[in-house]
Short mmCIF file of C-alpha atoms in Angstrom, two decimals:
data_model
loop_
_atom_site.label_atom_id
_atom_site.label_comp_id
_atom_site.label_asym_id
_atom_site.label_seq_id
_atom_site.Cartn_x
_atom_site.Cartn_y
_atom_site.Cartn_z
CA MET A 78 121.61 25.04 38.69
CA LEU A 79 124.57 27.10 40.50
CA PHE A 80 127.98 26.19 40.24
CA LYS A 81 130.63 27.74 42.31
CA ARG A 82 134.66 27.68 42.16
CA LYS A 83 136.35 26.93 44.94
CA LYS A 84 138.86 29.31 46.02
CA SER A 85 142.41 28.59 45.52
CA ALA A 86 145.06 29.22 48.43
CA GLU A 87 146.88 32.20 46.59
CA ASN A 88 143.43 33.32 46.41
CA LYS A 89 142.50 33.26 50.18
CA LYS A 90 146.21 34.34 51.08
CA SER A 91 145.36 37.52 48.86
CA ASP A 92 142.53 38.35 50.50
CA ALA A 93 143.89 38.45 53.89
CA LEU A 94 146.46 40.83 52.41
CA CYS A 95 143.88 43.33 50.34
CA VAL A 96 140.58 43.45 49.74
CA SER A 97 138.31 43.57 46.64
CA LEU A 98 135.53 45.66 45.36
CA GLU A 99 133.59 42.66 45.48
CA ASP A 100 134.81 41.41 48.84
CA LEU A 101 133.23 44.94 50.39
CA LEU A 102 129.59 44.82 48.21
CA LYS A 103 129.41 40.84 49.59
CA GLN A 104 129.66 42.65 53.28
CA GLN A 105 125.78 43.10 52.87
CA ASN A 106 125.07 39.92 53.30
CA TYR A 107 126.52 39.63 56.95
CA LEU A 108 124.11 42.72 58.18
CA PRO A 109 121.68 40.67 59.67
CA TYR A 110 124.18 39.25 61.92
CA LEU A 111 125.34 42.81 63.47
CA GLN A 112 124.67 43.40 66.89
CA ILE A 113 123.74 47.33 67.01
CA LYS A 114 121.85 48.66 69.53
CA ASN A 115 119.86 52.14 69.04
CA ASN A 116 118.43 53.59 71.76
CA LEU A 117 116.66 56.26 70.10
CA GLU A 118 113.15 56.15 69.09
CA THR A 119 111.79 54.95 65.69
CA SER A 120 111.24 57.99 63.38
CA THR A 121 108.17 58.69 61.48
CA LEU A 122 109.69 60.72 58.96
CA SER A 123 112.10 60.13 56.43
CA GLY A 124 114.33 57.84 58.53
CA GLU A 125 113.98 54.37 60.18
CA ILE A 126 115.49 55.65 63.18
CA LYS A 127 114.97 59.07 64.88
CA SER A 128 117.54 61.35 63.78
CA ALA A 129 120.74 61.78 66.31
CA LEU A 130 120.85 65.15 64.24
CA LYS A 131 119.51 68.62 66.22
CA GLY A 132 118.03 71.75 64.55
CA ARG A 133 114.81 73.32 64.70
CA GLY A 134 111.99 71.26 65.16
CA MET A 135 109.30 71.01 67.66
CA GLU A 136 110.78 69.22 70.88
CA LEU A 137 113.66 71.13 72.65
CA GLU A 138 116.36 68.83 73.48
CA GLU A 139 118.70 71.35 75.61
CA VAL A 140 120.16 75.05 76.11
CA ARG A 141 123.89 75.27 75.62
CA ALA A 142 126.98 77.73 74.89
CA TYR A 143 126.66 79.47 71.11
CA ALA A 144 129.01 77.69 68.70
CA PHE A 145 129.83 78.93 65.32
CA GLY A 146 127.87 77.95 62.46
CA ASP A 147 124.30 77.75 65.26
CA ASP A 148 121.56 79.53 63.86
CA ILE A 149 121.05 83.01 65.27
CA ARG A 150 117.65 82.61 65.24
CA ASP A 151 117.49 79.82 67.95
CA MET A 152 119.53 82.09 70.56
CA ASP A 153 118.06 81.80 74.17
CA TRP A 154 118.04 85.43 75.16
CA ARG A 155 116.71 84.99 78.36
CA VAL A 156 119.74 82.65 79.55
CA THR A 157 122.30 84.87 77.13
CA ALA A 158 121.68 87.62 79.37
CA ARG A 159 121.63 85.56 82.77
CA LYS A 160 125.22 83.71 81.72
CA SER A 161 126.66 87.01 79.97
CA GLU A 162 127.62 84.76 77.07
CA PRO A 163 125.53 83.64 74.26
CA PHE A 164 123.44 80.80 74.33
CA THR A 165 121.39 78.48 72.18
CA LYS A 166 118.55 76.41 72.33
CA VAL A 167 119.38 73.35 70.12
CA TYR A 168 116.06 71.03 69.07
CA HIS A 169 115.24 67.85 67.60
CA GLU A 170 114.82 67.15 63.62
CA GLU A 171 113.25 64.17 62.55
CA LYS A 172 115.51 63.60 59.43
CA ASP A 173 117.92 61.13 58.12
CA ARG A 174 121.25 60.63 60.12
CA GLU A 175 124.69 61.63 59.26
CA ILE A 176 127.04 58.64 59.79
CA THR A 177 131.08 59.28 58.75
CA VAL A 178 133.66 56.99 59.08
CA LEU A 179 137.76 57.86 59.26
CA VAL A 180 139.34 54.99 57.87
CA ASP A 181 143.30 54.91 59.27
CA MET A 182 145.47 52.77 56.45
CA SER A 183 148.69 53.76 57.72
CA ALA A 184 151.80 52.24 58.02
CA SER A 185 151.06 50.35 61.90
CA MET A 186 148.02 48.84 59.94
CA VAL A 187 149.34 46.85 57.30
CA PHE A 188 149.70 44.24 59.97
CA GLY A 189 148.38 40.80 61.07
CA THR A 190 149.37 37.36 61.65
CA ARG A 191 145.96 35.51 61.87
CA ASN A 192 142.90 35.27 59.03
CA GLU A 193 143.53 38.97 57.85
CA LEU A 194 145.60 42.67 58.04
CA LYS A 195 144.11 45.28 59.96
CA THR A 196 143.68 47.34 57.01
CA VAL A 197 141.50 44.34 55.63
CA SER A 198 139.24 44.28 58.87
CA ALA A 199 138.90 47.89 58.69
CA ALA A 200 137.64 48.23 55.13
CA LYS A 201 135.44 45.45 56.17
CA ILE A 202 133.71 47.36 59.13
CA ALA A 203 133.44 50.54 57.07
CA ALA A 204 131.95 48.36 54.72
CA LEU A 205 129.58 46.78 56.76
CA LEU A 206 128.96 50.45 58.34
CA GLY A 207 127.85 51.72 54.78
CA TRP A 208 125.19 48.90 53.77
CA TYR A 209 123.65 49.73 57.58
CA ALA A 210 123.64 53.78 56.79
CA LEU A 211 122.07 52.86 53.52
CA LYS A 212 119.44 50.50 54.86
CA ASN A 213 118.28 52.69 57.37
CA LYS A 214 118.27 55.38 54.76
CA ASP A 215 121.13 57.22 56.31
CA ARG A 216 123.33 59.52 54.75
CA PHE A 217 127.10 57.91 54.75
CA GLY A 218 130.43 59.29 54.42
CA ALA A 219 134.43 58.35 54.71
CA LEU A 220 137.73 59.51 55.41
CA ILE A 221 140.45 57.21 54.17
CA PHE A 222 143.86 57.82 55.80
CA ASP A 223 146.51 55.99 53.73
CA GLY A 224 149.29 57.43 55.82
CA GLU A 225 149.97 60.28 53.16
CA LEU A 226 146.87 61.40 51.95
CA SER A 227 143.59 61.84 53.10
CA HIS A 228 140.37 60.89 50.69
CA TYR A 229 137.01 62.46 51.81
CA PHE A 230 133.89 61.56 50.64
CA LYS A 231 131.13 63.83 51.73
CA PRO A 232 128.10 62.11 53.15
CA GLN A 233 125.19 60.79 50.60
CA ASN A 234 122.38 58.77 51.07
CA ASN A 235 122.71 56.89 47.75
CA ARG A 236 124.65 53.56 46.50
CA GLN A 237 126.55 55.36 44.17
CA ASN A 238 128.75 57.26 46.89
CA LEU A 239 128.89 53.91 49.01
CA THR A 240 130.62 51.94 45.72
CA SER A 241 133.06 54.97 45.04
CA VAL A 242 133.92 54.36 48.94
CA PHE A 243 134.67 51.00 48.68
CA LYS A 244 136.34 51.28 45.08
CA MET A 245 138.56 53.50 47.28
CA LEU A 246 138.96 51.34 50.22
CA ALA A 247 140.09 48.00 48.23
CA LYS A 248 142.86 50.47 46.05
CA THR A 249 144.12 51.81 49.30
CA THR A 250 144.54 48.29 50.65
CA GLU A 251 146.47 47.24 47.88
CA LYS A 252 148.46 50.44 47.80
CA THR A 253 149.24 50.06 51.50
CA LEU A 254 150.14 46.45 50.71
CA LYS A 255 152.97 47.54 48.33
CA ASN A 256 153.92 50.97 50.04
CA SER A 257 152.74 51.98 53.36
CA ALA A 258 153.89 55.26 55.11
CA ARG A 259 153.63 56.11 58.63
CA GLY A 260 151.98 59.49 58.28
CA ASN A 261 150.22 61.27 61.04
CA ILE A 262 146.26 60.50 61.99
CA SER A 263 146.27 64.06 63.27
CA ASP A 264 146.21 65.15 59.70
CA ALA A 265 143.12 63.49 59.13
CA LEU A 266 141.65 64.23 62.31
CA LYS A 267 141.84 67.97 61.79
CA ILE A 268 140.06 67.42 57.91
CA LEU A 269 137.44 65.61 59.60
CA GLN A 270 137.13 68.49 61.95
CA PHE A 271 137.01 71.02 58.98
CA ASN A 272 134.44 68.68 57.22
CA GLN A 273 132.00 67.47 60.25
CA LYS A 274 129.59 70.26 61.25
CA GLY A 275 128.20 68.24 64.08
CA HIS A 276 125.71 66.65 64.99
CA GLY A 277 126.18 63.00 63.49
CA ILE A 278 127.83 59.71 64.19
CA ILE A 279 131.34 59.11 64.04
CA PHE A 280 133.50 56.02 64.01
CA ILE A 281 137.14 56.09 64.11
CA LEU A 282 138.34 52.78 62.73
CA SER A 283 142.45 52.53 63.78
CA ASP A 284 144.85 50.20 66.26
CA PHE A 285 145.32 54.20 67.89
CA SER A 286 149.29 53.21 67.78
CA GLN A 287 149.90 56.50 66.98
CA VAL A 288 147.19 58.21 69.51
CA ASP A 289 148.66 59.67 72.53
CA PHE A 290 146.76 62.03 74.51
CA ALA A 291 147.32 65.19 72.88
CA LYS A 292 146.30 63.87 69.35
CA PHE A 293 143.25 62.09 71.55
CA LYS A 294 142.24 65.83 72.19
CA GLN A 295 141.38 66.23 68.51
CA ILE A 296 138.95 62.89 69.14
CA ALA A 297 137.20 64.54 72.37
CA ALA A 298 136.74 67.96 70.11
CA LEU A 299 134.38 65.80 67.57
CA ALA A 300 132.90 64.18 70.66
CA LYS A 301 131.43 67.78 72.06
CA ARG A 302 129.37 67.80 68.87
CA ASN A 303 129.10 64.49 67.65
CA LYS A 304 128.85 60.94 68.65
CA VAL A 305 131.93 59.30 68.19
CA CYS A 306 132.90 55.53 68.42
CA CYS A 307 136.61 54.24 68.60
CA ILE A 308 137.07 51.26 66.87
CA ASN A 309 140.31 49.65 68.52
CA ILE A 310 141.54 47.14 65.74
CA PHE A 311 144.25 44.74 67.07
CA ASP A 312 146.27 41.47 66.21
CA VAL A 313 146.51 38.64 68.32
CA LEU A 314 149.91 38.80 68.55
CA GLU A 315 149.89 42.59 69.81
CA GLU A 316 147.85 40.87 72.85
CA VAL A 317 150.16 38.01 73.61
CA ALA A 318 153.65 37.88 73.04
CA PRO A 319 155.22 35.02 70.33
CA ILE A 320 155.50 31.59 71.31
CA ASN A 321 159.07 30.79 72.68
CA GLY A 322 161.89 31.02 70.31
CA GLU A 323 164.14 33.44 68.34
CA TYR A 324 162.62 36.31 65.93
CA ALA A 325 163.85 39.31 63.88
CA ALA A 326 162.01 41.85 63.31
CA GLU A 327 162.14 45.00 60.75
CA TYR A 328 160.09 47.94 60.18
CA GLY A 329 161.07 50.43 57.68
CA VAL A 330 164.95 50.70 58.02
CA GLN A 331 165.09 49.70 61.93
CA LYS A 332 166.10 45.70 62.30
CA LEU A 333 165.55 43.99 65.65
CA GLN A 334 166.40 40.48 66.68
CA PHE A 335 164.91 39.33 70.24
CA ASP A 336 164.84 35.98 72.29
CA SER A 337 160.55 35.65 73.75
CA SER A 338 161.51 32.42 76.00
CA PRO A 339 162.36 34.94 79.13
CA GLU A 340 159.33 35.17 81.27
CA ASP A 341 160.29 39.42 82.06
CA PHE A 342 160.49 39.66 78.29
CA LYS A 343 156.49 37.96 77.99
CA ARG A 344 155.28 39.93 81.10
CA THR A 345 156.85 43.16 79.44
CA TYR A 346 155.63 42.50 76.21
CA GLN A 347 151.98 41.90 77.49
CA LYS A 348 152.40 44.54 79.45
CA TYR A 349 153.20 47.28 76.93
CA PHE A 350 150.18 46.42 74.70
CA ALA A 351 147.79 46.38 77.83
CA ASP A 352 148.57 49.80 78.91
CA LYS A 353 148.15 51.29 75.85
CA ARG A 354 144.51 49.51 75.88
CA MET A 355 143.24 50.64 79.35
CA ASN A 356 144.66 54.54 78.24
CA LEU A 357 142.30 54.51 74.91
CA LYS A 358 139.83 52.87 77.16
CA GLN A 359 140.29 55.89 79.93
CA ASN A 360 140.12 58.56 77.29
CA CYS A 361 137.30 57.06 76.05
CA ARG A 362 135.09 57.19 78.86
CA LYS A 363 136.93 60.28 80.23
CA PHE A 364 135.16 62.23 76.91
CA SER A 365 132.05 60.15 76.51
CA VAL A 366 133.52 58.14 73.26
CA GLN A 367 132.05 54.75 72.55
CA TYR A 368 134.91 52.12 72.50
CA VAL A 369 134.88 48.50 70.99
CA GLU A 370 137.58 46.32 70.16
CA ILE A 371 137.92 44.30 66.90
CA ARG A 372 140.20 41.12 66.55
CA THR A 373 141.69 40.29 63.13
CA ASP A 374 141.28 36.71 63.58
CA ILE A 375 137.97 36.65 63.84
CA PRO A 376 135.53 37.69 61.17
CA VAL A 377 134.44 41.48 61.85
CA TYR A 378 130.39 41.12 61.20
CA LYS A 379 130.51 38.64 64.80
CA GLN A 380 132.11 41.14 66.76
CA LEU A 381 130.60 44.50 65.79
CA ARG A 382 128.70 45.24 68.77
CA LEU A 383 127.19 48.77 68.77
CA MET A 384 125.15 50.81 71.00
#
């Protein structure tokens, strides 16, 4: 007979503020609940899903402008001569996919009023995607940005690498809870651009609070040669103004007192976040980037729907 000890209120509170390795390992149990659709055919080779990668194969995928790193053997000399600039042929390649997650754990992500912090939600989403990749025999990698440092894990198809990513996620949620840094996600995007060779799948887990149009150009650059999905993680308090009352807010050395009762305040408050979300959606649409929203007050496995 198996007995399970009930979690205390203190343990539940701790789980909401940071995540443990055990919590991330348990995310494997939620894989059956995920709603992930894939419009790619089933592969008969190493992976269970036809690869999103492109390389030397039997079926021509497209002819496009030559990019640094392309194989010179695939040059389309007829199109190159006609266009007066280099063009290359791209083929389907039947093998495992490369899935990479960029997990933003900078200061703005250390926030949450319901259920859990945004950093905890991000870690759980990364874990779910990691287990999904391992199940489908895909290579899984991660870049974890804590506002100061970026920790990069090269995509691999083994459980040892997955566990290493989980350990760093757990360690980072605990670190940022004690000492968070605002940082610049642009630095993490540069590292990802340098390491990502192209034709993979990239998930960016963030609240995108620092991502203006200039920074989104980095995401757009990644989307030129990869499938990119922006997963916007937000708290309900960022969508709806707090109930009527006087509040004190503090961020770093900045302190603010405000009254949430006036209707003008509520409209301005909600419009600010609604406009930010709309701008992000429009940028994603413009550059063919998938957009997904995740709320911290609902278990992530119930919300994660990917095409």
